[in-house]
PDB file of C-alpha atoms in Angstrom:
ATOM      1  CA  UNK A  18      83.428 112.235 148.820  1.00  0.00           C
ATOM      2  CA  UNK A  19      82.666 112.685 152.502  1.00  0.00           C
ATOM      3  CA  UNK A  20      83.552 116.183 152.498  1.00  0.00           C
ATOM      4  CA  UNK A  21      84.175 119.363 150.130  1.00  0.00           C
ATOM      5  CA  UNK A  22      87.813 118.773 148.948  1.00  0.00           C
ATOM      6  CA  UNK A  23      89.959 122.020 147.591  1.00  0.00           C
ATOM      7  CA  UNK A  24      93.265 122.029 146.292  1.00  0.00           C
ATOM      8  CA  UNK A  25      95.974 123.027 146.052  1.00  0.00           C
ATOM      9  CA  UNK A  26      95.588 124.315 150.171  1.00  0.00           C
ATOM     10  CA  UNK A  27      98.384 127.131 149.845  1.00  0.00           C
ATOM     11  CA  UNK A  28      99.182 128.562 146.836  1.00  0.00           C
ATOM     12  CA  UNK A  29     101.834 131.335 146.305  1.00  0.00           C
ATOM     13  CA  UNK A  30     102.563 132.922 142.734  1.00  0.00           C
ATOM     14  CA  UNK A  31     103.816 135.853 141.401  1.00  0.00           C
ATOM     15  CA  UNK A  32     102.376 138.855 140.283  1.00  0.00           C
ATOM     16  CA  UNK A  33     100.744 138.972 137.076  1.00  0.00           C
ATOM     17  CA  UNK A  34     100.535 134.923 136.648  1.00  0.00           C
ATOM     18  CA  UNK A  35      97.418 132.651 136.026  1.00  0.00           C
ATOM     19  CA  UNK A  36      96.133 130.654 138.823  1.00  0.00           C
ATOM     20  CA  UNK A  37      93.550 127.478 138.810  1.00  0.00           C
ATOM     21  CA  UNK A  38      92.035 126.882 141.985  1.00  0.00           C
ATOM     22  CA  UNK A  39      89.846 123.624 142.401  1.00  0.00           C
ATOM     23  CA  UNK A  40      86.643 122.519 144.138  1.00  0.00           C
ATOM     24  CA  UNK A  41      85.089 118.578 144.448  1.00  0.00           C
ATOM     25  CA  UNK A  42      82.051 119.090 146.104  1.00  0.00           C
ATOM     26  CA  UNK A  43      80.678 116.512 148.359  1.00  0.00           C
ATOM     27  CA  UNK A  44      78.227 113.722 145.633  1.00  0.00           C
ATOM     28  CA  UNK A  45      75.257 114.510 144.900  1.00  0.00           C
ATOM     29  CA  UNK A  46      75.369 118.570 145.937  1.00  0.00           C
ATOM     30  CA  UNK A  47      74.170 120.053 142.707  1.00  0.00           C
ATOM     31  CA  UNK A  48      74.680 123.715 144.240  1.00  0.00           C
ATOM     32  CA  UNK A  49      78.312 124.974 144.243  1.00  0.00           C
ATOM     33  CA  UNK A  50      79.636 128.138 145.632  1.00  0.00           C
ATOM     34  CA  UNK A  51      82.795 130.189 145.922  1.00  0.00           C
ATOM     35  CA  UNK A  52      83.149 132.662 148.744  1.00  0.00           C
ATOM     36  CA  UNK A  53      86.548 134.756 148.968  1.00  0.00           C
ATOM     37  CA  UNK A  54      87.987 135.627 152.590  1.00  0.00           C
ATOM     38  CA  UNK A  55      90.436 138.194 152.971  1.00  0.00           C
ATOM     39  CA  UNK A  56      92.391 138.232 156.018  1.00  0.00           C
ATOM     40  CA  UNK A  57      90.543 139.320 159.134  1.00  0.00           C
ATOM     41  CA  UNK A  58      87.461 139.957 157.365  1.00  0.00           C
ATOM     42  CA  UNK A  59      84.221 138.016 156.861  1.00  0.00           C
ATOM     43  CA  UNK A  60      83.372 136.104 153.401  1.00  0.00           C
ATOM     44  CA  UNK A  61      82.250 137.853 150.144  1.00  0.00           C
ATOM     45  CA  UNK A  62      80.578 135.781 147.655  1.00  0.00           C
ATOM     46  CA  UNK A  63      81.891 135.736 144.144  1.00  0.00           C
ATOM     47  CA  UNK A  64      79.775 133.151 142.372  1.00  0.00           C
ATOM     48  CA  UNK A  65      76.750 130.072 142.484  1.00  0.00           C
ATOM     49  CA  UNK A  66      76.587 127.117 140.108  1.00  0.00           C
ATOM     50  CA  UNK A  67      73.241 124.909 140.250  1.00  0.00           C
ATOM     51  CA  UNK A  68      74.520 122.134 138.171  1.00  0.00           C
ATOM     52  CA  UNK A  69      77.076 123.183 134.909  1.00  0.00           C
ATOM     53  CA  UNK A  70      75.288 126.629 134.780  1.00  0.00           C
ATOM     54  CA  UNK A  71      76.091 129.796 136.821  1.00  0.00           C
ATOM     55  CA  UNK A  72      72.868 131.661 137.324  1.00  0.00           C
ATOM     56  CA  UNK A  73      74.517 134.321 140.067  1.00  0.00           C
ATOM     57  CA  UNK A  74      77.839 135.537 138.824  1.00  0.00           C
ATOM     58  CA  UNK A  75      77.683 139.023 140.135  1.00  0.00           C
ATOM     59  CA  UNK A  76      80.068 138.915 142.653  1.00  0.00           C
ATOM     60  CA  UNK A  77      83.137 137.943 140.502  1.00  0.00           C
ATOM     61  CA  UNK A  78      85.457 141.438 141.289  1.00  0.00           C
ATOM     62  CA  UNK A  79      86.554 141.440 137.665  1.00  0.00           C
ATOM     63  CA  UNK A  80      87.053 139.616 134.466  1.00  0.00           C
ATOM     64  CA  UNK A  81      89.906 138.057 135.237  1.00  0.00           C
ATOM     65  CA  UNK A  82      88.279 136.097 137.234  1.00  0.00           C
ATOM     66  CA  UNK A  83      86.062 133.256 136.328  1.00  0.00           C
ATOM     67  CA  UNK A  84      84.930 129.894 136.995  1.00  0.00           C
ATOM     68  CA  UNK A  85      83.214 126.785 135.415  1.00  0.00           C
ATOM     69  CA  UNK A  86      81.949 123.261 136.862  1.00  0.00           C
ATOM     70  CA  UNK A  87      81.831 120.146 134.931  1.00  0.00           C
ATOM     71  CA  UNK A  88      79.882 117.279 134.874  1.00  0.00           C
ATOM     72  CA  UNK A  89      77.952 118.448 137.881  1.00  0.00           C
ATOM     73  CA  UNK A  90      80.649 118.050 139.707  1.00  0.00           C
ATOM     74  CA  UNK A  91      84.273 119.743 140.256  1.00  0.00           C
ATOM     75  CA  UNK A  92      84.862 123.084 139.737  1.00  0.00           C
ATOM     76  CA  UNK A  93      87.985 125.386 138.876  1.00  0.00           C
ATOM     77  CA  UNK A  94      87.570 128.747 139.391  1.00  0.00           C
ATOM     78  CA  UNK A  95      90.590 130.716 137.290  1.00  0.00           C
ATOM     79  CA  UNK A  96      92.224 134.153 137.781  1.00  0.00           C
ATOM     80  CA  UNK A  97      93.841 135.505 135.814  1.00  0.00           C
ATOM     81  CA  UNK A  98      96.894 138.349 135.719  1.00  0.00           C
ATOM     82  CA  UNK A  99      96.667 138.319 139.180  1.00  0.00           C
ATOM     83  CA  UNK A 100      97.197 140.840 141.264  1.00  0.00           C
ATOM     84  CA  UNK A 101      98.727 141.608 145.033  1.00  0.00           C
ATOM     85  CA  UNK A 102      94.334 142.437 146.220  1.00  0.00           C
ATOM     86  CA  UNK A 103      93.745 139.119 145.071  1.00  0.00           C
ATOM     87  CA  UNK A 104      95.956 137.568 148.023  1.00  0.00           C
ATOM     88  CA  UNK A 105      93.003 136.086 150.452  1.00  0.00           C
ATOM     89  CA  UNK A 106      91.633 132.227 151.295  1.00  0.00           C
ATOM     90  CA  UNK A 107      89.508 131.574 148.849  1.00  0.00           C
ATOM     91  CA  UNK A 108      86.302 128.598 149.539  1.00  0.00           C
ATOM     92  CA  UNK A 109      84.316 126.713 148.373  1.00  0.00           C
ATOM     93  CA  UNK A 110      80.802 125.110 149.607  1.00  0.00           C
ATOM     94  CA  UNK A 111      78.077 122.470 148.411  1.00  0.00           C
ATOM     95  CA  UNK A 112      74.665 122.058 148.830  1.00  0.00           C
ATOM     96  CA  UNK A 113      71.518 120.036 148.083  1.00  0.00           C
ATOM     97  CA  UNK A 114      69.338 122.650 146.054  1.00  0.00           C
ATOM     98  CA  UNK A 115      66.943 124.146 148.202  1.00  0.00           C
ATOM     99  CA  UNK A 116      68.075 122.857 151.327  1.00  0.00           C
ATOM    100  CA  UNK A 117      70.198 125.577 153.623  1.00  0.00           C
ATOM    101  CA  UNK A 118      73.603 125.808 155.282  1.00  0.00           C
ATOM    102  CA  UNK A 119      76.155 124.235 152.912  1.00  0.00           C
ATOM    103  CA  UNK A 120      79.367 122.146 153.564  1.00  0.00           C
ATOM    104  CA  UNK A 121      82.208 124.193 153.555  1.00  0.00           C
ATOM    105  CA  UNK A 122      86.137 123.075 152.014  1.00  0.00           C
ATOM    106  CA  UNK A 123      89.076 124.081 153.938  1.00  0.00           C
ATOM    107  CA  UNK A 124      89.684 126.648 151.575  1.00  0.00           C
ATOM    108  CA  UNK A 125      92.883 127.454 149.044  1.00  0.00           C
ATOM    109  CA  UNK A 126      94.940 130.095 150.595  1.00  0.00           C
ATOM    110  CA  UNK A 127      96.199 132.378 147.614  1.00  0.00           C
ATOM    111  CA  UNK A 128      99.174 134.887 148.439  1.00  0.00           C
ATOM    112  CA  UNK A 129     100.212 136.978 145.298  1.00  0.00           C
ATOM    113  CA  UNK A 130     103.875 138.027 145.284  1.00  0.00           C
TER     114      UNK A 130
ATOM    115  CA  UNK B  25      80.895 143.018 148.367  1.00  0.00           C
ATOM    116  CA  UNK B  26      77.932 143.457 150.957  1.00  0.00           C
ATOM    117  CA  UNK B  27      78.192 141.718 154.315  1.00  0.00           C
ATOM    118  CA  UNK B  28      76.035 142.472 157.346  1.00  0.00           C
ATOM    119  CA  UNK B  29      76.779 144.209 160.285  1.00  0.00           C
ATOM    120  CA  UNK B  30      77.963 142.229 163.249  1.00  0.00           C
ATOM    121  CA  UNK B  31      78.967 143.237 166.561  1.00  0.00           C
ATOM    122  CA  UNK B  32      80.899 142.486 169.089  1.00  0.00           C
ATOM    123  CA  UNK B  33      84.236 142.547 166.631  1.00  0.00           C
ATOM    124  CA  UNK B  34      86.111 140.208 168.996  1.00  0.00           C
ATOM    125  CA  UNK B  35      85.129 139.239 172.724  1.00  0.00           C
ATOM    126  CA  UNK B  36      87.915 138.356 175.319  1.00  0.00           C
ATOM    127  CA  UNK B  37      85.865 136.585 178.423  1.00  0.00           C
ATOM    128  CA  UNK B  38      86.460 133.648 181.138  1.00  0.00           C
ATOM    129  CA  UNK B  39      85.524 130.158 180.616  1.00  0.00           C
ATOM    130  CA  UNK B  40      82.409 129.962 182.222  1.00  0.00           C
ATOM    131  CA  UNK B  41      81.088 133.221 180.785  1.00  0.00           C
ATOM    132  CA  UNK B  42      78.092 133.812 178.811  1.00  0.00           C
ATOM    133  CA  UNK B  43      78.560 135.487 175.149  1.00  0.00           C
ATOM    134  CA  UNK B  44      76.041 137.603 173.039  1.00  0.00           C
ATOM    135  CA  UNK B  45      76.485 138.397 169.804  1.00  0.00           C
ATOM    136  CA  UNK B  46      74.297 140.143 166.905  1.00  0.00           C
ATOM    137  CA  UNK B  47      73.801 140.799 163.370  1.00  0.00           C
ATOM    138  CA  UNK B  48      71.938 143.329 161.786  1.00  0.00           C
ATOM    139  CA  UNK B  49      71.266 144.087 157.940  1.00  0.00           C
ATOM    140  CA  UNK B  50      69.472 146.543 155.767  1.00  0.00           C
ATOM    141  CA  UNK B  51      67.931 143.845 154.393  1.00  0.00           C
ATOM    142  CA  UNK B  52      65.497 141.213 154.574  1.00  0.00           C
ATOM    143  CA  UNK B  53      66.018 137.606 154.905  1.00  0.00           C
ATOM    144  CA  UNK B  54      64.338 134.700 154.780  1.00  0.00           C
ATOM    145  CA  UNK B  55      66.891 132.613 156.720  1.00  0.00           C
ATOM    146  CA  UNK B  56      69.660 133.209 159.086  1.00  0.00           C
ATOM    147  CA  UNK B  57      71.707 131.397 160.014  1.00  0.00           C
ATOM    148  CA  UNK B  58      75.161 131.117 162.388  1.00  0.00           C
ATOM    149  CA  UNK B  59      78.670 130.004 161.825  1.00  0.00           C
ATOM    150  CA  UNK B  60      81.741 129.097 163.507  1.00  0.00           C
ATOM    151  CA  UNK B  61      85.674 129.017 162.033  1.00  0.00           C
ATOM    152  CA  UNK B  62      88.512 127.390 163.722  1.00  0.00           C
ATOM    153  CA  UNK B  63      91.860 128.605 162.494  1.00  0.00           C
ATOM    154  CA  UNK B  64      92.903 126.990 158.784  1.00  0.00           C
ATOM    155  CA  UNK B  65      89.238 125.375 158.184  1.00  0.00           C
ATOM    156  CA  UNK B  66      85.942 126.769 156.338  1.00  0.00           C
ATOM    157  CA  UNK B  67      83.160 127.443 158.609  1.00  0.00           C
ATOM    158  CA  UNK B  68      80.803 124.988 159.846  1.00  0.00           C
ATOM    159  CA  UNK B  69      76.702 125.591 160.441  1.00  0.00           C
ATOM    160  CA  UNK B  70      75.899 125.805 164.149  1.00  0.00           C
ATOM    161  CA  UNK B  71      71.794 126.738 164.029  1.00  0.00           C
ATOM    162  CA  UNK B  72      69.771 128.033 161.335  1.00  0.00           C
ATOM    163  CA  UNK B  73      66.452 129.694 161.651  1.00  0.00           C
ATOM    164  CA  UNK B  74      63.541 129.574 159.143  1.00  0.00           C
ATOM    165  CA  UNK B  75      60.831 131.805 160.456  1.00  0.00           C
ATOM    166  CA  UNK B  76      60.705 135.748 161.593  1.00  0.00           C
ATOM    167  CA  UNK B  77      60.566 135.413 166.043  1.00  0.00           C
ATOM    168  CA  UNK B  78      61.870 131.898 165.657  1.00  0.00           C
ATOM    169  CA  UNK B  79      64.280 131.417 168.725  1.00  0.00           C
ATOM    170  CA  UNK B  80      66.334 127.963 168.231  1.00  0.00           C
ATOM    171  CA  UNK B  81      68.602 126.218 170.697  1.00  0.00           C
ATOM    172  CA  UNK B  82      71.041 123.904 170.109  1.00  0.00           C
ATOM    173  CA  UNK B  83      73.183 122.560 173.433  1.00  0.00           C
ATOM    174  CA  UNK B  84      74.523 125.957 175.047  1.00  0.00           C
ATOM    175  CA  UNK B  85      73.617 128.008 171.935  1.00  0.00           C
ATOM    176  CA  UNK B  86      70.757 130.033 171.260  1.00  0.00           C
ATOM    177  CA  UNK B  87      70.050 132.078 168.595  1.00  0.00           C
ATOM    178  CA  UNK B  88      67.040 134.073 167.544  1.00  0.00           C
ATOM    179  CA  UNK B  89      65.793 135.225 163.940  1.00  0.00           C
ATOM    180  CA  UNK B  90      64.449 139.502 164.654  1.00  0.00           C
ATOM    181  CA  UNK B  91      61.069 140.431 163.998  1.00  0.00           C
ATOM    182  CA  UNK B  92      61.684 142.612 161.836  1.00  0.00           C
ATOM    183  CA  UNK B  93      63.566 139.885 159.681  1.00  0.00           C
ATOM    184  CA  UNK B  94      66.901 142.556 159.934  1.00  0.00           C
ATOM    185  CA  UNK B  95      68.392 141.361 162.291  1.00  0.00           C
ATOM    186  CA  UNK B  96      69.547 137.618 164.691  1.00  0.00           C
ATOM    187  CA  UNK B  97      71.617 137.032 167.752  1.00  0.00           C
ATOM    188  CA  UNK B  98      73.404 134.600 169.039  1.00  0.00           C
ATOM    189  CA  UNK B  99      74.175 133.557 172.705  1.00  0.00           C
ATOM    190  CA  UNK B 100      76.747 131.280 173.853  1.00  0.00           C
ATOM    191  CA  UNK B 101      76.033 130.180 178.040  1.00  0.00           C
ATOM    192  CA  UNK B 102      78.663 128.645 180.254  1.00  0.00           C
ATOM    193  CA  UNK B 103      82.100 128.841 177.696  1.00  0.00           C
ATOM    194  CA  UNK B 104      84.459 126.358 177.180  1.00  0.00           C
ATOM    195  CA  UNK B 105      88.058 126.766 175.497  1.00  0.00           C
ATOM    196  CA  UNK B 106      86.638 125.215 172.458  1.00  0.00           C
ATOM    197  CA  UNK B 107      83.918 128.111 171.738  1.00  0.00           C
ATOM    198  CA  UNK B 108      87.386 129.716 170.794  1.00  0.00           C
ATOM    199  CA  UNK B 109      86.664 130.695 167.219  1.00  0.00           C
ATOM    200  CA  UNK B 110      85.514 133.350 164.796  1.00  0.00           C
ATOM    201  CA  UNK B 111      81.672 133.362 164.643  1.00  0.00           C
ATOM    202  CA  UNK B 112      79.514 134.685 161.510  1.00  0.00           C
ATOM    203  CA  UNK B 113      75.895 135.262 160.757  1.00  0.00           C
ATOM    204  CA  UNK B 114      74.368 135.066 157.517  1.00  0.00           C
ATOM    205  CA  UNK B 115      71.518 136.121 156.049  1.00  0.00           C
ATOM    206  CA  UNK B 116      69.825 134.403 152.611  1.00  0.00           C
ATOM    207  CA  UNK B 117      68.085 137.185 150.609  1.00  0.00           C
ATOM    208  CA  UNK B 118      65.230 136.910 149.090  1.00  0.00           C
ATOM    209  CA  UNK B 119      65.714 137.329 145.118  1.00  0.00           C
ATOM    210  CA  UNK B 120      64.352 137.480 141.780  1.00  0.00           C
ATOM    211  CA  UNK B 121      66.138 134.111 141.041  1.00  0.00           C
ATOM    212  CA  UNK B 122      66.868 131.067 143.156  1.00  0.00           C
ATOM    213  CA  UNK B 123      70.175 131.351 144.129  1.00  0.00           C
ATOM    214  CA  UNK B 124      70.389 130.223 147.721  1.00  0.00           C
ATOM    215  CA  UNK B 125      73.424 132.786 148.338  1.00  0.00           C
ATOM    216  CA  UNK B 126      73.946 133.743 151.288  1.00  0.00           C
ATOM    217  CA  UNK B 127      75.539 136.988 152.541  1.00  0.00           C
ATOM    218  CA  UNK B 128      78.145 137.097 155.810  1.00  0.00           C
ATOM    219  CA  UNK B 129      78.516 138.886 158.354  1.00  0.00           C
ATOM    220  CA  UNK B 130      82.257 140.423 159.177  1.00  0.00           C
ATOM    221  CA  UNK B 131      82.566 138.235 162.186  1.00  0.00           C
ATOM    222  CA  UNK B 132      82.977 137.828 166.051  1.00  0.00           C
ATOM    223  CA  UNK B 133      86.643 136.547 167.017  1.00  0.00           C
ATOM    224  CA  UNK B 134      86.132 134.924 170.344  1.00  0.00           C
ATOM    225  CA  UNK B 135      88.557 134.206 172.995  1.00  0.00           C
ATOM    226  CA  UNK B 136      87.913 132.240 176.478  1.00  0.00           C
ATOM    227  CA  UNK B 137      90.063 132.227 179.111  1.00  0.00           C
ATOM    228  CA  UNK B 138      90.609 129.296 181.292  1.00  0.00           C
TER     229      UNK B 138
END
């Protein structure tokens, strides 16, 4: 697509549920990244695909979160039992390997009940 | 998880106004570069620099990548209402493995006034 596409853009669930966030990158990018923004502060890096594998996963907070990408392509990056701290915008970005600044979604905003 | 530190927090100034903004980092990168949010959007790549002294402009913006590799500014001349915005640097490390990440800074909220 022409741009990095996120869904769903606002998300609000409860305490304690599963959520599924999603990323289509723009074609072609074969590096993926999410990036988690809490309000009023600057963005914190969770985790880098370069194609179907994630080489960098150390900034996932916990293990209920996690992510995968398929086919090169989209990516869903999961949390699980979630919790109030998890409330924050939560992006995603694409890139050509080896080439800087990536594309940036809109970002899903999560808010945990 | 890490982010560099970037000062002014926010800046309230008159259109017409030149802005300066900085970044510094325990750190050292390899690239910086310099990003602007509007309100409900991801942030978009303004100038990148490549090399340690590099000094880059692009329209009213200049930036500059520190000696030292530790640190980058940014200047803004002659505002306009649309340089309202949050602004963040960002730094890529160098690492053991590729990974391209790159680490933010905590942001400058702007504000112009007409």
């Amino acid at each position: 697509g022409a741009g990095v596409s996120q869904s769903p853009s606002n998300k609000v669930t409860e305490k304690g549920k599963d959520v599924e966030l999603r990323c289509d990158p723009i074609s072609g990018h074969t590096a993926l990244y999410w990036y988690r923004q809490r309000l009023g502060q600057g963005l914190e890096f969770l985790i880098y695909f370069q194609g179907n594998s994630a080489p960098d996963k150390s900034g996932l907070p916990s293990d209920r979160f996690s992510a995968e990408r398929t086919g090169e392509s989209v990516s869903t990056l999961t949390i699980q039992r979630t919790q109030q701290e998890d409330s924050a915008v939560y992006l995603c970005a694409s890139s050509l390997a080896g080439v800087y600044g990536y594309t940036f979604g809109s970002g899903t905003r999560l808010t945990v009940v | 998880g890490q982010q560099l530190n970037q000062s002014p927090q926010s800046m309230f100034i008159q259109e017409g106004e030149d802005v300066s903004m900085n970044c510094t980092s325990s750190s050292i990168f390899n690239t910086w570069l310099w990003y602007k949010q509007d309100p409900g959007e991801g942030p978009v790549l303004l100038i990148a620099l490549y090399k340690a002294g590099e000094l880059t402009s692009n329209g009213r913006l200049t930036a500059q990548f520190g000696i030292t590799r530790k640190d980058s500014f940014l200047n803004i001349s002659a505002s306009i209402p649309s340089d309202v915005g949050i602004y963040f640097c960002a730094g890529q490390l160098f690492a053991p493995y590729n990974t391209d990440k790159l680490i933010f800074g905590t942001g400058t909220r702007l504000q112009v006034f007409p």
